[in-house]
């Protein structure tokens, strides 16, 4: 009964974290470039009363054994990397990656971070920057007065100046990919940083032989959160929490009856 109390309590704690994860996903249902997280669980250690395969006689062994599980715990909440829907914004600085890859962003501390959110703006110097003013890497600069900014699927940026017919080259946007993108570290503000699990980034041009997806100008990638799935997961987590709470109540009632035997 004591085991049942702690096992059920671990289940309640795990479902609390599952609901926290669902809440985070739902709160970012309209966040551009957001990637949902899927929580995963592991069973805890087992108390072995009879070891499976232990000798039952001189020529026989125990076929199944007797092991009592001690509950569960959240093990990970991996990043789901499926493509989000594409939203037409008609903004020439909005970019969506059609497939694999991340935009590179130079943070204020000089380190690189990576994002799927392609909502860019120009700062006062004409550099393409994120919503937080952090520059796209490699740096893309559009001079004042530039017209007809065009970003090709392969990342080549061009623009025209008043009184000129020839297009000017504004630079080359490059993307990064990771062997295990699900192992990236989320730091907020739509940014990820590499870890030993993700591996080092491989950089290349969009739509090239590196397997990076082409760019789509005038679109943004929306969150890949499936609201219906999240509500289904929420119901399942609620029911699992209720079931574990009933186990706690049942174990407590049994424990109470044992304590009352001496009265």
mmCIF file of C-alpha atoms in Angstrom, residues 66-180:
data_model
loop_
_atom_site.group_PDB
_atom_site.id
_atom_site.type_symbol
_atom_site.label_atom_id
_atom_site.label_comp_id
_atom_site.label_asym_id
_atom_site.label_seq_id
_atom_site.Cartn_x
_atom_site.Cartn_y
_atom_site.Cartn_z
ATOM 1 C CA UNK A 66 7.652 -11.104 -9.531
ATOM 2 C CA UNK A 67 8.625 -7.445 -9.904
ATOM 3 C CA UNK A 68 6.708 -4.502 -8.430
ATOM 4 C CA UNK A 69 7.024 -1.218 -10.314
ATOM 5 C CA UNK A 70 7.561 1.992 -8.376
ATOM 6 C CA UNK A 71 5.876 4.519 -10.660
ATOM 7 C CA UNK A 72 6.775 6.790 -13.542
ATOM 8 C CA UNK A 73 8.651 9.970 -14.340
ATOM 9 C CA UNK A 74 8.827 12.438 -17.249
ATOM 10 C CA UNK A 75 11.934 11.586 -19.258
ATOM 11 C CA UNK A 76 11.906 14.172 -22.062
ATOM 12 C CA UNK A 77 9.776 16.520 -24.094
ATOM 13 C CA UNK A 78 11.335 16.395 -27.516
ATOM 14 C CA UNK A 79 10.819 19.065 -30.158
ATOM 15 C CA UNK A 80 8.345 18.127 -32.898
ATOM 16 C CA UNK A 81 9.894 19.355 -36.148
ATOM 17 C CA UNK A 82 6.966 18.959 -38.537
ATOM 18 C CA UNK A 83 6.330 21.834 -40.936
ATOM 19 C CA UNK A 84 3.868 24.496 -39.799
ATOM 20 C CA UNK A 85 1.298 26.066 -42.085
ATOM 21 C CA UNK A 86 2.489 28.914 -44.304
ATOM 22 C CA UNK A 87 0.791 32.293 -43.905
ATOM 23 C CA UNK A 88 0.821 34.863 -46.713
ATOM 24 C CA UNK A 89 1.822 38.271 -45.321
ATOM 25 C CA UNK A 90 2.898 40.031 -48.554
ATOM 26 C CA UNK A 91 5.780 41.512 -46.540
ATOM 27 C CA UNK A 92 8.986 41.210 -48.619
ATOM 28 C CA UNK A 93 11.061 40.699 -45.455
ATOM 29 C CA UNK A 94 8.973 37.762 -44.219
ATOM 30 C CA UNK A 95 10.526 34.412 -45.072
ATOM 31 C CA UNK A 96 9.411 30.815 -44.644
ATOM 32 C CA UNK A 97 11.631 27.748 -44.944
ATOM 33 C CA UNK A 98 9.959 25.015 -46.978
ATOM 34 C CA UNK A 99 11.550 21.977 -45.392
ATOM 35 C CA UNK A 100 14.720 21.491 -43.391
ATOM 36 C CA UNK A 101 16.842 24.268 -41.940
ATOM 37 C CA UNK A 102 17.103 27.165 -39.492
ATOM 38 C CA UNK A 103 17.876 30.848 -39.909
ATOM 39 C CA UNK A 104 21.080 31.946 -38.206
ATOM 40 C CA UNK A 105 20.872 34.871 -35.792
ATOM 41 C CA UNK A 106 23.810 36.757 -34.253
ATOM 42 C CA UNK A 107 22.908 37.473 -30.641
ATOM 43 C CA UNK A 108 23.986 40.562 -28.701
ATOM 44 C CA UNK A 109 26.683 38.527 -26.904
ATOM 45 C CA UNK A 110 28.195 37.531 -30.252
ATOM 46 C CA UNK A 111 27.000 33.922 -30.174
ATOM 47 C CA UNK A 112 24.901 32.346 -32.901
ATOM 48 C CA UNK A 113 21.377 31.122 -32.288
ATOM 49 C CA UNK A 114 18.932 29.471 -34.664
ATOM 50 C CA UNK A 115 15.273 30.028 -35.426
ATOM 51 C CA UNK A 116 12.438 28.999 -37.725
ATOM 52 C CA UNK A 117 10.678 32.343 -37.264
ATOM 53 C CA UNK A 118 11.266 34.266 -40.484
ATOM 54 C CA UNK A 119 9.665 37.549 -39.437
ATOM 55 C CA UNK A 120 12.424 40.052 -40.201
ATOM 56 C CA UNK A 121 12.666 43.836 -40.173
ATOM 57 C CA UNK A 122 15.232 46.491 -41.074
ATOM 58 C CA UNK A 123 17.046 48.394 -38.355
ATOM 59 C CA UNK A 124 18.194 51.999 -38.701
ATOM 60 C CA UNK A 125 21.321 50.880 -40.559
ATOM 61 C CA UNK A 126 19.355 48.765 -43.026
ATOM 62 C CA UNK A 127 20.344 45.393 -41.560
ATOM 63 C CA UNK A 128 17.827 42.556 -41.542
ATOM 64 C CA UNK A 129 17.060 41.786 -37.889
ATOM 65 C CA UNK A 130 14.631 39.735 -35.789
ATOM 66 C CA UNK A 131 11.827 41.135 -33.650
ATOM 67 C CA UNK A 132 14.415 41.665 -30.884
ATOM 68 C CA UNK A 133 16.829 43.514 -33.157
ATOM 69 C CA UNK A 134 19.333 40.667 -33.478
ATOM 70 C CA UNK A 135 20.985 40.525 -36.888
ATOM 71 C CA UNK A 136 20.498 37.784 -39.455
ATOM 72 C CA UNK A 137 23.729 35.890 -40.152
ATOM 73 C CA UNK A 138 25.325 36.345 -42.694
ATOM 74 C CA UNK A 139 24.485 40.021 -42.396
ATOM 75 C CA UNK A 140 22.105 41.341 -45.045
ATOM 76 C CA UNK A 141 22.036 45.123 -45.516
ATOM 77 C CA UNK A 142 19.488 46.981 -47.624
ATOM 78 C CA UNK A 143 20.409 50.622 -48.353
ATOM 79 C CA UNK A 144 17.977 53.465 -47.716
ATOM 80 C CA UNK A 145 15.647 54.111 -50.624
ATOM 81 C CA UNK A 146 15.916 50.580 -51.991
ATOM 82 C CA UNK A 147 12.906 49.356 -53.900
ATOM 83 C CA UNK A 148 11.558 45.988 -55.025
ATOM 84 C CA UNK A 149 13.405 43.833 -52.497
ATOM 85 C CA UNK A 150 13.500 40.287 -53.840
ATOM 86 C CA UNK A 151 14.668 37.179 -51.985
ATOM 87 C CA UNK A 152 15.001 34.165 -54.243
ATOM 88 C CA UNK A 153 14.297 30.576 -53.126
ATOM 89 C CA UNK A 154 18.066 29.971 -52.995
ATOM 90 C CA UNK A 155 18.532 32.876 -50.571
ATOM 91 C CA UNK A 156 19.975 35.466 -52.992
ATOM 92 C CA UNK A 157 18.839 38.957 -51.976
ATOM 93 C CA UNK A 158 18.473 41.666 -54.630
ATOM 94 C CA UNK A 159 16.938 45.110 -54.799
ATOM 95 C CA UNK A 160 16.676 48.069 -57.141
ATOM 96 C CA UNK A 161 17.506 51.719 -56.528
ATOM 97 C CA UNK A 162 15.569 54.707 -57.858
ATOM 98 C CA UNK A 163 16.748 55.685 -61.345
ATOM 99 C CA UNK A 164 18.539 52.373 -61.929
ATOM 100 C CA UNK A 165 17.293 49.507 -64.036
ATOM 101 C CA UNK A 166 19.802 46.854 -62.999
ATOM 102 C CA UNK A 167 19.148 44.952 -59.771
ATOM 103 C CA UNK A 168 21.741 45.200 -57.033
ATOM 104 C CA UNK A 169 22.999 42.175 -55.075
ATOM 105 C CA UNK A 170 22.189 42.468 -51.377
ATOM 106 C CA UNK A 171 23.862 39.279 -50.168
ATOM 107 C CA UNK A 172 23.214 35.579 -49.644
ATOM 108 C CA UNK A 173 21.033 34.140 -46.895
ATOM 109 C CA UNK A 174 22.314 30.834 -45.554
ATOM 110 C CA UNK A 175 20.588 28.232 -43.411
ATOM 111 C CA UNK A 176 21.869 25.748 -40.854
ATOM 112 C CA UNK A 177 20.834 22.145 -40.248
ATOM 113 C CA UNK A 178 21.535 19.704 -37.436
ATOM 114 C CA UNK A 179 21.928 15.954 -37.346
ATOM 115 C CA UNK A 180 19.536 15.814 -34.385
#
